[in-house]
Short mmCIF file of C-alpha atoms in Angstrom, two decimals:
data_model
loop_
_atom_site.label_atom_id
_atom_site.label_comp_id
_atom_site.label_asym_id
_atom_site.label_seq_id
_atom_site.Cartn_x
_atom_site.Cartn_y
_atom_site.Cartn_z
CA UNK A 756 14.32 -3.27 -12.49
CA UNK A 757 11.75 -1.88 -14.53
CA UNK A 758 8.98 -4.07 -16.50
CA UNK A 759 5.80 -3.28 -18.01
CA UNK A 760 2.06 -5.87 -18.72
CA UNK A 761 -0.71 -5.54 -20.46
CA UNK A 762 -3.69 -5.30 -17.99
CA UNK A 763 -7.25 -4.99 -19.33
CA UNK A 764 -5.61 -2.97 -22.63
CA UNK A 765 -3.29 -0.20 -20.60
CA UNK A 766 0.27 -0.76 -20.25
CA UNK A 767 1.10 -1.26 -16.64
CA UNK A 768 4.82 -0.35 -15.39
CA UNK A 769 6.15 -1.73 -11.91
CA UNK A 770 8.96 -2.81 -10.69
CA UNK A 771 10.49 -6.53 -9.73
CA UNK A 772 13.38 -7.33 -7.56
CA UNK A 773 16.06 -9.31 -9.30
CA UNK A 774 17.61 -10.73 -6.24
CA UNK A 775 18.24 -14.92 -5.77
CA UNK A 776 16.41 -16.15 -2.57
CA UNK A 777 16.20 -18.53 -1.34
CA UNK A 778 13.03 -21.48 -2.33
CA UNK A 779 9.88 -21.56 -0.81
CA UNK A 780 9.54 -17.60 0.23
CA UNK A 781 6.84 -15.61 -0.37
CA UNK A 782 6.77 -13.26 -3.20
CA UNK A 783 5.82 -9.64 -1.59
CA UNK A 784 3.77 -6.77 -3.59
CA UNK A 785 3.85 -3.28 -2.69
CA UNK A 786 0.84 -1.45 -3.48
CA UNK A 787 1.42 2.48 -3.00
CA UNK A 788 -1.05 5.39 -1.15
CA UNK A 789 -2.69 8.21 -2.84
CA UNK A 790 -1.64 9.75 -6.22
CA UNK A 791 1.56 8.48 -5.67
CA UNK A 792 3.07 5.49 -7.20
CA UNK A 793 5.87 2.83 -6.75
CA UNK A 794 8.77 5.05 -6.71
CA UNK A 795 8.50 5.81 -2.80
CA UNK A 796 8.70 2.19 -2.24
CA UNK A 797 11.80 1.84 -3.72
CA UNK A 798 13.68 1.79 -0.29
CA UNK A 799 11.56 -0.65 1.25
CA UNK A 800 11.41 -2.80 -2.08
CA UNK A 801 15.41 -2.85 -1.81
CA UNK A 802 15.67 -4.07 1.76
CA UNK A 803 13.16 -6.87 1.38
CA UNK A 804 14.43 -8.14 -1.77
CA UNK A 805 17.60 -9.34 -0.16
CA UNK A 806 14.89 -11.83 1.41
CA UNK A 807 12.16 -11.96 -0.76
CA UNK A 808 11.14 -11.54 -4.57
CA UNK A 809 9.44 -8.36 -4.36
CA UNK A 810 7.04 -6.35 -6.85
CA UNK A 811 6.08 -2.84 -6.93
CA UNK A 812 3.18 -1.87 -9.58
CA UNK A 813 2.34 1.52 -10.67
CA UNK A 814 -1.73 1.35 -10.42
CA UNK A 815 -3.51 2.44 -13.86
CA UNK A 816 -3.07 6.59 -13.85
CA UNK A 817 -0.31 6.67 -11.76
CA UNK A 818 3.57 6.99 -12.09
CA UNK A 819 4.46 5.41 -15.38
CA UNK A 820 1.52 3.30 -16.19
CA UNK A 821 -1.08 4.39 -19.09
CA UNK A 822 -4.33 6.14 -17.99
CA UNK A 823 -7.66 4.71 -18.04
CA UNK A 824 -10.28 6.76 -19.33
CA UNK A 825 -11.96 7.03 -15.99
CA UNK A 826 -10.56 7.74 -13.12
CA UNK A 827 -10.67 4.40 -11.22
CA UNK A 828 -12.26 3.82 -7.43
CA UNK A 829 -10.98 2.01 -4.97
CA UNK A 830 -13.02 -1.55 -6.29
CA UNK A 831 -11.65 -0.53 -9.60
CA UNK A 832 -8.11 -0.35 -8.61
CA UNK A 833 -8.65 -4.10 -6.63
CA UNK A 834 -9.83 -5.12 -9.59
CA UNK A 835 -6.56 -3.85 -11.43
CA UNK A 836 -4.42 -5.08 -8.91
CA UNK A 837 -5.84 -8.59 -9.16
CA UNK A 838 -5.81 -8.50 -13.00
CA UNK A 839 -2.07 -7.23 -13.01
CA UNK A 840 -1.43 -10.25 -10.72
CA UNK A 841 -2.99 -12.59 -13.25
CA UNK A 842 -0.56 -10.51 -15.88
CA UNK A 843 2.28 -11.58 -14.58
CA UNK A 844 2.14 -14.39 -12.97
CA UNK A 845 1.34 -14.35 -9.05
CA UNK A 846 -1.52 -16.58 -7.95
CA UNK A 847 -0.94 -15.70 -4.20
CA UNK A 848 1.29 -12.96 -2.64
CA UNK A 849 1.95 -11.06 0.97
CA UNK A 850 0.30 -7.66 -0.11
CA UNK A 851 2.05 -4.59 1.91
CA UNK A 852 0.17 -1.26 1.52
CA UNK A 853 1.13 2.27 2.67
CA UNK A 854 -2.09 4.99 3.24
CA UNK A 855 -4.87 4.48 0.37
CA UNK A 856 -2.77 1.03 -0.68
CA UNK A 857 -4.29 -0.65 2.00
CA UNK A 858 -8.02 0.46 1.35
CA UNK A 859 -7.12 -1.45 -2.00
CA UNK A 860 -5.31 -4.45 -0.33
CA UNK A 861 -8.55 -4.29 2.09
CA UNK A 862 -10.71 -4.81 -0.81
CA UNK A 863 -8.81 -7.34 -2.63
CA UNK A 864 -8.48 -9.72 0.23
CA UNK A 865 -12.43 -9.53 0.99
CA UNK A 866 -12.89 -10.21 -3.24
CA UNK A 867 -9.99 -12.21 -4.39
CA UNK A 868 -9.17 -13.65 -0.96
CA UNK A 869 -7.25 -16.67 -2.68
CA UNK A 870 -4.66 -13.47 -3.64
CA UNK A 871 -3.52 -12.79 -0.13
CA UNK A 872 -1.59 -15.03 1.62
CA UNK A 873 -0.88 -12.30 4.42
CA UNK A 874 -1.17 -8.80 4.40
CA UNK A 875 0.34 -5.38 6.07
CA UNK A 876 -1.26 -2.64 6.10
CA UNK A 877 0.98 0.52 7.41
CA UNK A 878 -0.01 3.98 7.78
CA UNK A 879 -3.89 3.28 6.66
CA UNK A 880 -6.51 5.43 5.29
CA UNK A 881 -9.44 6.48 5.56
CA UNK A 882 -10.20 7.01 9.44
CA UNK A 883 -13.33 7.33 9.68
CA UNK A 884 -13.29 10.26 12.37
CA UNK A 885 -11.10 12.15 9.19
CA UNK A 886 -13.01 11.48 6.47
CA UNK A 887 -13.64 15.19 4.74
CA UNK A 888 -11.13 16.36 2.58
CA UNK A 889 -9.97 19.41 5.13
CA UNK A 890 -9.22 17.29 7.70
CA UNK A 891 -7.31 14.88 5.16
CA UNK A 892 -5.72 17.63 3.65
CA UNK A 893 -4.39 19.39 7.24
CA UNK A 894 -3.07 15.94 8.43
CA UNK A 895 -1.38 15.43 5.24
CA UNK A 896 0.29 19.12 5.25
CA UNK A 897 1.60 18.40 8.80
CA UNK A 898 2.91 14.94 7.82
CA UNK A 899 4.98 16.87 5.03
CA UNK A 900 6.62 18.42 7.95
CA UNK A 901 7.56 15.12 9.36
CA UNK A 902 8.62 13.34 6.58
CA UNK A 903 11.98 13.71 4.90
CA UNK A 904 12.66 16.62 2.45
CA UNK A 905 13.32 14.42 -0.23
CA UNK A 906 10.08 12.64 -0.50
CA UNK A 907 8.52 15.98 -1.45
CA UNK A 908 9.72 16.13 -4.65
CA UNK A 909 9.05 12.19 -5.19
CA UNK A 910 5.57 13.08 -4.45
CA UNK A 911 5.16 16.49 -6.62
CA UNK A 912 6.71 14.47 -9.50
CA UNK A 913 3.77 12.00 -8.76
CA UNK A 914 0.99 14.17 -8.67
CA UNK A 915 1.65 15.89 -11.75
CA UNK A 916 1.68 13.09 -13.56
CA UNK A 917 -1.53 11.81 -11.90
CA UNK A 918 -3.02 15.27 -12.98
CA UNK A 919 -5.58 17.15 -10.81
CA UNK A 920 -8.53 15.42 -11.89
CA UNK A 921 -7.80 12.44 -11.64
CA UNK A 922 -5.76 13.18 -7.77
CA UNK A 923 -9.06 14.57 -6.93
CA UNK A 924 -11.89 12.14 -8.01
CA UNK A 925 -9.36 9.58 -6.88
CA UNK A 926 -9.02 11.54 -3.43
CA UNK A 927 -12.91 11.63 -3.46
CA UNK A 928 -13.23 7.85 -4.07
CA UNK A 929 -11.18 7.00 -0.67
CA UNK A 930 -13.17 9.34 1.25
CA UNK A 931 -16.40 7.03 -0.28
CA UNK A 932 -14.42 3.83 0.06
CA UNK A 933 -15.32 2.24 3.92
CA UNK A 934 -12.57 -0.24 5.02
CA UNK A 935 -14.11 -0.42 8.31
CA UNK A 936 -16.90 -2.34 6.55
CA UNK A 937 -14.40 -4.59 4.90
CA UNK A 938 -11.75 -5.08 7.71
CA UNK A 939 -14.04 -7.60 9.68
CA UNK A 940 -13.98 -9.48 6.21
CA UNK A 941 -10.16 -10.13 6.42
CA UNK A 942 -9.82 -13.98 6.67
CA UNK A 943 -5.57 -13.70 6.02
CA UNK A 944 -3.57 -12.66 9.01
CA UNK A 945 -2.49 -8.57 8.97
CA UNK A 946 -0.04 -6.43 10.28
CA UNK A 947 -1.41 -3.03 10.95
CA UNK A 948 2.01 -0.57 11.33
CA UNK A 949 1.64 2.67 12.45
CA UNK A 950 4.44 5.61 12.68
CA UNK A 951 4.22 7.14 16.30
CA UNK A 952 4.36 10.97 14.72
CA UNK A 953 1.81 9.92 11.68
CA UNK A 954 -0.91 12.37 11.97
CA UNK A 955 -3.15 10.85 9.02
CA UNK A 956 -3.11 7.11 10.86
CA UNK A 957 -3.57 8.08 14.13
CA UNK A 958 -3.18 5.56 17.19
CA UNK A 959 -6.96 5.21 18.07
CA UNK A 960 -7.54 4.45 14.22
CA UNK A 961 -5.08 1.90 14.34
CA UNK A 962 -6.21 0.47 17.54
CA UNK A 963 -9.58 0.15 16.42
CA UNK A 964 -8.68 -1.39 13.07
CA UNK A 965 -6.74 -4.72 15.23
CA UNK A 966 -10.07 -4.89 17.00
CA UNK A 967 -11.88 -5.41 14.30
CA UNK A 968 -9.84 -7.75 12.56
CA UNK A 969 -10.29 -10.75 13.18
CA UNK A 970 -6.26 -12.13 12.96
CA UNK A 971 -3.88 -8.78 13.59
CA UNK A 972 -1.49 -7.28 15.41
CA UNK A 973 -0.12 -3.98 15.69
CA UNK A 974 3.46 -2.29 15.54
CA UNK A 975 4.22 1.51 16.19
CA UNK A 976 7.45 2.41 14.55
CA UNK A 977 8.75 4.89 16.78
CA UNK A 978 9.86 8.50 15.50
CA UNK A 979 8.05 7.34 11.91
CA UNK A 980 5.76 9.12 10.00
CA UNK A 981 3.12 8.12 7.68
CA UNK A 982 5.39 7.08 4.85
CA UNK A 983 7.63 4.90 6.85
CA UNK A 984 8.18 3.02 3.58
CA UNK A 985 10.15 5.75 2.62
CA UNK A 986 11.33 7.28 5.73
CA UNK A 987 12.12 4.14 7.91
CA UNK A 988 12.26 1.20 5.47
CA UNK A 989 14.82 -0.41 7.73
CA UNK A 990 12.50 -0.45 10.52
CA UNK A 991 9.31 -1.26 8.60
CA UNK A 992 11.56 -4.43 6.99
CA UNK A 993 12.58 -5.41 10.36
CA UNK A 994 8.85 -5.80 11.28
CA UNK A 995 7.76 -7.22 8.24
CA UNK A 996 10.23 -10.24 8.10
CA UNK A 997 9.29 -10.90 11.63
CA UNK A 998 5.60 -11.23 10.84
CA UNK A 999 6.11 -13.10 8.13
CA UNK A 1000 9.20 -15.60 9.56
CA UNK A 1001 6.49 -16.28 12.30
CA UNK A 1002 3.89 -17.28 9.76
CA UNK A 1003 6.36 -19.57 8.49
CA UNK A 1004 6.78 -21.09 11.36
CA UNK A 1005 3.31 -21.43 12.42
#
């Protein structure tokens, strides 16, 4: 369902399973990639809210939320995300981030740390040995090729909205943003997930990222892409609950 908050003035849409679960789970948020916004996490936000209550913003200038004035960087979007939060309620979550997501995640865990209670970062930008917009933009044209035909049009629905300005100083501010820098930071345990045929994650960036984490793991979906929220939520669920039933445990 949707629902909308106030956050810092703008009117911020996302959307909240409505689901009973059981006591005592965690409450997941979804935090979506590049331009994009919540409505490719839809199937993945419908598989884990049979287990989990589950929350899927729309970050300020994207899908159905109001516009700041200035296009926000990737410290200004953590800062959103943790206000939003705040908004509605959550004092401490399991943050799951797809692509630029998990640059933000990244940055609200080292800032906000009392936020995260775990995190998973799948498919995640910016890899360092890709960071100029050609090379983003030929890995991201050959992941359209991989991807299924329908998220296209999810995604070309998205950017319009976004508008080109603010999809390019937003593109810009990832390229700036170094999550390498802030990975070593992470104090909450992560789960880095990679797609074996994602072409803008690829292995050795994943790889490196568990190595410098200091509490990870990684998990290559196989035949997935980079939006494996969208194009393998069954999967990516299947590896989430695991990680997290563990934690439980633990």
């Amino acid at each position: 369902m949707s629902k909308w908050a106030c956050v810092d003035g703008l009117r911020i849409h996302y959307r909240i399973s409505n689901e009973a679960v059981p006591e005592g789970r965690p409450t997941v948020v979804l935090v979506h990639g590049l331009i994009v916004s919540s409505r490719y996490m839809i199937p993945t936000l419908k598989r884990l809210a049979r287990h989990y209550q589950v929350y899927a913003p729309d970050l300020p200038g994207f899908g159905k939320s109001e516009k700041p004035s200035r296009t926000l960087d990737v410290a200004g979007l953590s800062n959103a995300l943790s206000a939003w939060m705040d908004a509605v309620g959550l004092k401490r979550a399991v943050l799951v981030g797809n692509s630029m997501g998990c640059q933000i995640i990244a940055d609200l865990a080292v800032r906000y740390p009392e936020l995260v209670e775990r995190a998973v970062l799948q498919g995640s930008t910016m890899d360092p040995r890709g960071r100029s917009v050609s090379r983003q933009v030929a890995r991201f044209l050959l992941d359209m090729t991989r991807e299924p035909p329908s998220l296209l049009s999810i995604e070309l629905r998205d950017y319009l909205a976004a508008g080109t300005r603010r999809g390019w100083h937003t593109l810009r501010y990832a390229l700036e943003d170094r999550i390498e820098e802030n990975l070593p930071r992470l104090r909450a345990p992560v789960l880095v997930v990679r797609g074996s045929r994602d072409p803008i994650c690829p292995q050795r960036w994943a790889e490196e990222m568990v190595q410098i984490l200091p509490k990870s793991r990684l998990v290559v979906l196989p035949g997935a892409a980079h939006a494996a929220n969208f194009g393998a939520p069954e999967e990516l669920v299947n590896v989430i609950r695991e990680f997290l039933e563990k934690g439980k445990e633990a």
